[in-house]
Coordinates of C-alpha atoms in Angstrom, one line a residue:
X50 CA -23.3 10.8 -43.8
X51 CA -20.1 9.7 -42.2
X52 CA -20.3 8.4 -38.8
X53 CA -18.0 10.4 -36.2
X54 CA -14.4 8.8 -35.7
X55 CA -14.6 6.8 -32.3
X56 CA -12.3 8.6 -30.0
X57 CA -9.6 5.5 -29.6
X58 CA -7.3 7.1 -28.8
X59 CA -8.7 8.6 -24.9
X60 CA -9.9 5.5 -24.0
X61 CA -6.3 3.9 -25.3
X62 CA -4.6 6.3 -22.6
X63 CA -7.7 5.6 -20.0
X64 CA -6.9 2.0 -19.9
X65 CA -3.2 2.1 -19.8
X66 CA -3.4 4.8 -17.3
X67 CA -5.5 2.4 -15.4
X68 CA -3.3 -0.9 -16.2
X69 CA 0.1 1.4 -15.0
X70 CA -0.6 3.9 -12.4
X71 CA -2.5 1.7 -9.8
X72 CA 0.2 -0.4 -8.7
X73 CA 3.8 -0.7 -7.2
X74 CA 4.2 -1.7 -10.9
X75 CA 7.2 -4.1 -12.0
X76 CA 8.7 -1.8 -14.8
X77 CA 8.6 0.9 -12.5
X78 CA 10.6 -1.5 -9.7
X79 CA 13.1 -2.2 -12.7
X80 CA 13.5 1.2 -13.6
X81 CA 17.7 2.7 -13.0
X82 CA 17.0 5.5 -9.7
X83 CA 19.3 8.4 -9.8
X84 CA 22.2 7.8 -7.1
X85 CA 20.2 10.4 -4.5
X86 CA 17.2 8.3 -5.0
X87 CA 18.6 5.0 -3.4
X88 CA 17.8 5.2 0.6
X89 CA 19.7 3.6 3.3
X90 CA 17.2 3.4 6.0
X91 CA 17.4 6.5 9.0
X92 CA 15.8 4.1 11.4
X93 CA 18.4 2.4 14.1
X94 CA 19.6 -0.7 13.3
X95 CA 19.0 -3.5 16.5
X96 CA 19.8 -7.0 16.7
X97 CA 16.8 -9.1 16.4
X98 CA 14.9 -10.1 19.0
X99 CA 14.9 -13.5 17.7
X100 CA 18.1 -14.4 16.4
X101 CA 21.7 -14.3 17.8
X102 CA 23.3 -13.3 14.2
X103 CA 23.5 -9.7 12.7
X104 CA 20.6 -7.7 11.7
X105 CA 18.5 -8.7 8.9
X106 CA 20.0 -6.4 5.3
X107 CA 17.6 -3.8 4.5
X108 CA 16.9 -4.0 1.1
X109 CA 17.3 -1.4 -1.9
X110 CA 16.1 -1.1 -5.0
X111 CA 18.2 -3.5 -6.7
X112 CA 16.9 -6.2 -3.5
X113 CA 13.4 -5.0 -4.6
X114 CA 13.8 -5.9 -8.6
X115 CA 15.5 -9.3 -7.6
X116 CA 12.5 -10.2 -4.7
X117 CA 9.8 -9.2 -7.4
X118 CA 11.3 -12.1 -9.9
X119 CA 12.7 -14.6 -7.4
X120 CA 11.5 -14.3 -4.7
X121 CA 7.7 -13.0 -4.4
X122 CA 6.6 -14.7 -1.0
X123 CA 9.6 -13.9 1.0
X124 CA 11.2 -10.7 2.6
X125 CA 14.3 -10.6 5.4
X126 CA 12.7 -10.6 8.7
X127 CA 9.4 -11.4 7.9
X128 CA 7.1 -14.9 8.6
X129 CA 8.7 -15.6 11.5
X130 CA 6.5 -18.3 12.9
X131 CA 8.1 -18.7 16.2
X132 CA 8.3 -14.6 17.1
X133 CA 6.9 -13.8 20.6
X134 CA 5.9 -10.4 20.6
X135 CA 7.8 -8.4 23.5
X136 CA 6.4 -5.7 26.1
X137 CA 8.1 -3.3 24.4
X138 CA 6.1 -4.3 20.9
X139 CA 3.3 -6.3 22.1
X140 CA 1.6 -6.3 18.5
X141 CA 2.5 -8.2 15.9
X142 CA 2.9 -6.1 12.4
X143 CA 1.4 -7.3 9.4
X144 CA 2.4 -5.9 5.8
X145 CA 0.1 -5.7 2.7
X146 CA 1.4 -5.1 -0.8
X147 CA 0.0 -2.4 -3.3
X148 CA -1.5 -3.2 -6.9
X149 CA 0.7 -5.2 -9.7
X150 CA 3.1 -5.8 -6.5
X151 CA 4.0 -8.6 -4.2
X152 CA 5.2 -8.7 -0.8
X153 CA 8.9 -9.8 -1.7
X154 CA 9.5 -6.4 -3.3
X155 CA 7.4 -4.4 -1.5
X156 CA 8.8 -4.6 2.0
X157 CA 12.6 -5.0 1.2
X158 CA 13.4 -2.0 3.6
X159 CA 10.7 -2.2 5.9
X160 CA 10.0 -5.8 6.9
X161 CA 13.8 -6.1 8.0
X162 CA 13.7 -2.7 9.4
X163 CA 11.0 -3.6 11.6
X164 CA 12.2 -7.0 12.5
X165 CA 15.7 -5.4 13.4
X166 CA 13.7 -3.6 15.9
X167 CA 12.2 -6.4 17.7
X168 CA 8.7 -6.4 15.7
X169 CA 7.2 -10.1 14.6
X170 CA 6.6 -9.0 11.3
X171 CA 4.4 -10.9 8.5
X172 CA 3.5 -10.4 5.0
X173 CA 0.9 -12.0 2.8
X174 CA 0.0 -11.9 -1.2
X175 CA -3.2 -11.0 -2.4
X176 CA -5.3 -10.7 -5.0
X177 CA -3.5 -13.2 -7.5
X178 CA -4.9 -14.7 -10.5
X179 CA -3.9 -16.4 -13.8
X180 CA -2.5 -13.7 -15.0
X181 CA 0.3 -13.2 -11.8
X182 CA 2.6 -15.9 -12.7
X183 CA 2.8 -16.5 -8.6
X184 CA 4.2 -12.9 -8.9
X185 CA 1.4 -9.6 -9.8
X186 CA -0.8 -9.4 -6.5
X187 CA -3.5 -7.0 -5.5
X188 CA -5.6 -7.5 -9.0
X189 CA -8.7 -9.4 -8.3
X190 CA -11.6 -8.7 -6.4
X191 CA -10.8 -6.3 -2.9
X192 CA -13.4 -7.6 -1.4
X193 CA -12.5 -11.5 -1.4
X194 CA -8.8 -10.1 -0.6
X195 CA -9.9 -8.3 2.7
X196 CA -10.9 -11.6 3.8
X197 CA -7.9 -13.2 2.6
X198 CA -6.4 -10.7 4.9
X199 CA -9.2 -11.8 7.7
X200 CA -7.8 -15.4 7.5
X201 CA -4.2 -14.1 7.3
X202 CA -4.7 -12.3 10.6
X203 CA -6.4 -15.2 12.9
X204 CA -3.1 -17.1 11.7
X205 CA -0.7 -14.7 13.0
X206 CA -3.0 -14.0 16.0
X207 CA -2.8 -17.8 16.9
X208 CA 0.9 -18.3 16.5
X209 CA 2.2 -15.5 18.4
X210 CA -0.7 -15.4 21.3
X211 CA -1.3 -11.6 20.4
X212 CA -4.7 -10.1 21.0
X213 CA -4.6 -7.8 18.0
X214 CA -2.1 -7.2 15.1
X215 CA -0.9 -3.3 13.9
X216 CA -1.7 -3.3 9.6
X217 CA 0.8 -1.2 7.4
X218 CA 0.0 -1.3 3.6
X219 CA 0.8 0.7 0.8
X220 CA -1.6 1.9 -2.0
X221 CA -3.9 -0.8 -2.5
X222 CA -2.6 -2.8 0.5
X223 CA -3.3 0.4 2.6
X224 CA -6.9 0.7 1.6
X225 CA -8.1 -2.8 0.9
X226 CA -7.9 -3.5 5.2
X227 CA -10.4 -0.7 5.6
X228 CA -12.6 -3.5 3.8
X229 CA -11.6 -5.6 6.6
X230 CA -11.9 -3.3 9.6
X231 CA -15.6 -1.9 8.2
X232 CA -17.2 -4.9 6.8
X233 CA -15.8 -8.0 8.2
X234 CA -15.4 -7.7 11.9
X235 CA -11.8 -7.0 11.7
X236 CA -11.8 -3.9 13.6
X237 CA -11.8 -5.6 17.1
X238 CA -8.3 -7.5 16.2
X239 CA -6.3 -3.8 14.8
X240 CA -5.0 -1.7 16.4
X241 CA -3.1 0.3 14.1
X242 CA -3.6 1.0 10.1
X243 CA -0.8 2.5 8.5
X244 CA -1.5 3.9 5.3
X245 CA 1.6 4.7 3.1
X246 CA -0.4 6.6 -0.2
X247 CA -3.6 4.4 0.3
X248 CA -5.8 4.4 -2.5
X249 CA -8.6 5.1 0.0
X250 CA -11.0 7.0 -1.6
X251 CA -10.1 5.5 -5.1
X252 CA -8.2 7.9 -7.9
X253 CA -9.2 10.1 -10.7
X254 CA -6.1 9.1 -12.6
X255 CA -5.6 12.4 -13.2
X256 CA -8.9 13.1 -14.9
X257 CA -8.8 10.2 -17.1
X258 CA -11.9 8.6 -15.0
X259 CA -13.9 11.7 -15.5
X260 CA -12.9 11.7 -19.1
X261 CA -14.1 8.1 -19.5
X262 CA -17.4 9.2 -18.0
X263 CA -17.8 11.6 -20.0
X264 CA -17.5 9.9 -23.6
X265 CA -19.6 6.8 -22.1
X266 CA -16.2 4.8 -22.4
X267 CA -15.9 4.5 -18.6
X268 CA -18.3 1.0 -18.6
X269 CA -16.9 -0.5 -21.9
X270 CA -13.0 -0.2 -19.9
X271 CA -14.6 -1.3 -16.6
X272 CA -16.3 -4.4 -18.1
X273 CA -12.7 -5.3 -19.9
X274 CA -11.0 -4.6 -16.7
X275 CA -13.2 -7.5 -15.2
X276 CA -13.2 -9.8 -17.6
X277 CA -9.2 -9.5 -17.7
X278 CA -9.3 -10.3 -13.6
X279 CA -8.5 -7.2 -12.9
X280 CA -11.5 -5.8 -11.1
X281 CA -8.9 -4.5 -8.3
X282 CA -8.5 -1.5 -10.7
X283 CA -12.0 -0.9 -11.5
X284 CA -12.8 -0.5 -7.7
X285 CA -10.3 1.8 -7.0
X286 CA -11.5 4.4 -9.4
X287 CA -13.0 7.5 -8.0
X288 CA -16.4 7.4 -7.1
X289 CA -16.4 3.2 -8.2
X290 CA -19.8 1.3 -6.6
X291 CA -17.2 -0.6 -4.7
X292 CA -15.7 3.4 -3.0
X293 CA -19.4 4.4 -2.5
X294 CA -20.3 1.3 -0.6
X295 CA -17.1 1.4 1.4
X296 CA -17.2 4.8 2.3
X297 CA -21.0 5.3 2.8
X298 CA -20.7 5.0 6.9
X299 CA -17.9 7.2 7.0
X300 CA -14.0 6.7 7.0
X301 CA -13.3 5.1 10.3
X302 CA -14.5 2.6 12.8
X303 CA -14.3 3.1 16.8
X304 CA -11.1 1.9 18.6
X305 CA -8.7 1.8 15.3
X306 CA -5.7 4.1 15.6
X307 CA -5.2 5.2 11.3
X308 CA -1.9 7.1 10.4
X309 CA -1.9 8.2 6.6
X310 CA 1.3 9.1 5.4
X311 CA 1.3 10.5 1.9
X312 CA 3.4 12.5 -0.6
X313 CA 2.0 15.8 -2.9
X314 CA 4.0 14.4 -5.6
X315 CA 2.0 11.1 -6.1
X316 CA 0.7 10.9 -9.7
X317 CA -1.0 7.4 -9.0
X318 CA -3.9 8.2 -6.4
X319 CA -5.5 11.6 -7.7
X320 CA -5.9 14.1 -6.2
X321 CA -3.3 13.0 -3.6
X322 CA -5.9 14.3 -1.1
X323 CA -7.6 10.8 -2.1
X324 CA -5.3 9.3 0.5
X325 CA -6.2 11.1 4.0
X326 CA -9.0 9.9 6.0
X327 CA -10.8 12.1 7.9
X328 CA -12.4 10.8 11.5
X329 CA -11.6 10.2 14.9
X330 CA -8.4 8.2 15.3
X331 CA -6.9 10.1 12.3
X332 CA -3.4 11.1 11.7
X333 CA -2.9 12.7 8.6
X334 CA 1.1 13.0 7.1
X335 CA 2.0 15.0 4.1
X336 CA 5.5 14.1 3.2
X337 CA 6.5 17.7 2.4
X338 CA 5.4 19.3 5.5
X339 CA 8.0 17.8 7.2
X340 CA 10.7 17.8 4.3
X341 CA 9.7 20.0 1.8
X342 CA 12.4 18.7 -0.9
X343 CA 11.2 15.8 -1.0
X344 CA 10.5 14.8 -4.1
X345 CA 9.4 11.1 -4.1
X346 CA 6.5 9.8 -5.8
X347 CA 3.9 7.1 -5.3
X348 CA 5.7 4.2 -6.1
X349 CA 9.2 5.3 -4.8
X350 CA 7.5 5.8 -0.6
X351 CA 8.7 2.1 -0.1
X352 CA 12.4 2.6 -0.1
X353 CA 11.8 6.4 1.4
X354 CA 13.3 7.6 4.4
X355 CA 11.2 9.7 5.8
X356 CA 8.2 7.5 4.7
X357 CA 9.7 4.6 6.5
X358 CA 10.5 6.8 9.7
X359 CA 7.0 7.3 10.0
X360 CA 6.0 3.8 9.8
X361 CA 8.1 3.3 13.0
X362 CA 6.6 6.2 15.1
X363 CA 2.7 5.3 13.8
X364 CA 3.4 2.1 14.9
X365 CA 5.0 3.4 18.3
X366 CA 5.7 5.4 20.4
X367 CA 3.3 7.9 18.0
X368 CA 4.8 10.9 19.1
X369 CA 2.2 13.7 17.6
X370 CA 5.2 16.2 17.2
X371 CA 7.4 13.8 15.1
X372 CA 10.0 15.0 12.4
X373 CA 11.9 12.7 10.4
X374 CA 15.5 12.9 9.0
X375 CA 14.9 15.0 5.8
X376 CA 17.3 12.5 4.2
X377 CA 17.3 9.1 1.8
X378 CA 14.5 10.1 -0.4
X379 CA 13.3 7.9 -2.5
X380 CA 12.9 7.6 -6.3
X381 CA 10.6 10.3 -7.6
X382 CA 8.3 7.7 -9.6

């Protein structure tokens, strides 16, 4: 009797799915955006605070592709050592990549955006390991990269005399400091979590997780995932032991302000409901409330203008009834 063909090609998918679709990925930085797709930023445009030049350039995508390659530790306005914070921004702001990303191509638009405004802003890879070529962050452990973040914090904390920072991360970088806030004491020095499409309560990658279950393929992916260094991905998946433990006290933690801005069209975090947090403190954003052609995806929200004009008002002044310029989408990936 012939043994039944083993179904290759579903767990082929399952682990590309998983390799791709978590992240801020490079291909999808070097991808060509159609003209529409390619945002100058809505937000005013100050001096900075700290220098006597012109503003700092907000980046585009073309910024992004060269930062991810050249330049993978370093952003226009951000890891300014000798920023003071101001009354009028009194926090410093500090920026966390997503998966497969780094924070030179990640915050190309909003680091300088934020700096233009007067903000000390800082950024910090994560989550590197062989594999990243000094480059691919967010794919080890999330755990041991939440208190990376820990460390990161007290550093910025101690050079600019502030008594708490404001966090803004996207994908993995917007979930990963819930790790922080929940588990490792960081909660009394945040005020603010941004979350642009946070991975929070991990992704079904549309189905394929379930599908992995199903055929008992789920644990032979996972245990390549970890032996690759990529256990980042593993944890992120729906219903992951890493999701259960996170999550089994509830979303939030008393005196943490959380702003969750997400878009329907995200094909990375699935269901893109995945993303909102639910608790006190909570401000949930879908994108297409406020601009309903807006068509960008998951990976596109860091050069997006209305994505990045909600940064600025979760980070202050919060205005409840915000609505963004319904202009400067970005690229639909």
């Amino acid at each position: 009797m012939k043994r039944p063909p083993t179904p290759r090609r579903p767990l082929r998918r399952w682990l590309c799915a998983a390799g791709t679709a978590l992240c801020l990925g490079a291909a999808a930085l070097t991808a060509t955006a159609p003209a529409q797709a390619t945002p100058a930023p809505a937000a005013p445009q100050a001096r900075p605070a700290t220098a006597d030049g012109p503003p700092y350039p907000v980046g585009d995508l073309g910024t992004a592709v060269h930062n991810f390659i050249a330049s993978p530790d370093t952003v226009a306005g951000a890891n300014n050592w000798t920023c003071k914070p101001t009354a009028r921004h009194p926090r410093p702001v500090v920026l966390t990549h997503g998966t497969f990303a780094n924070s030179g191509a990640n915050w190309v638009a909003l680091a300088p955006m934020l700096a233009n405004e007067g903000y000390c802003v800082y950024t910090l890879n994560y989550g590197m390991n062989q594999l990243s070529l000094g480059r691919v962050g967010g794919l080890t452990d999330i755990g041991a990269s939440a208190t990376s973040l820990g460390t990161f914090v007290d550093k910025v904390l101690a050079a600019t005399g502030a008594e708490k920072v404001d966090l803004v991360g996207h994908s993995q970088g917007g979930m990963m400091p819930n790790q922080y806030l929940k588990r490792l004491g960081g909660a009394r020095k945040v005020h603010a979590l941004v979350g642009i499409a946070p991975s929070n309560h991990g992704t079904t990658l549309d189905g394929l997780v379930d599908l992995g279950n199903s055929m008992n393929a789920l644990g032979f992916a996972n245990s390549f995932l970890d032996l690759a260094g990529l256990t980042a991905l593993k944890q992120q998946e729906a219903g992951s032991d890493f999701q259960n433990a996170l999550w089994k006290d509830g979303d939030t933690v008393p005196g943490v302000r959380y702003t969750v801005i997400q878009t329907r069209h995200d094909k990375v975090v699935t269901p893109y409901t995945n993303a909102f947090l639910h608790g006190e403190g909570v401000t949930n954003v879908l994108l297409q409330d406020q601009c309903p052609d807006d068509k960008v995806g998951h990976v596109g929200l860091f050069l997006d203008g209305p994505t990045l004009q909600n940064v600025m008002n979760a980070l202050g002044p919060a205005d409840p009834g915000f609505k963004p310029s319904c202009t400067n989408y970005g690229p639909a990936t």
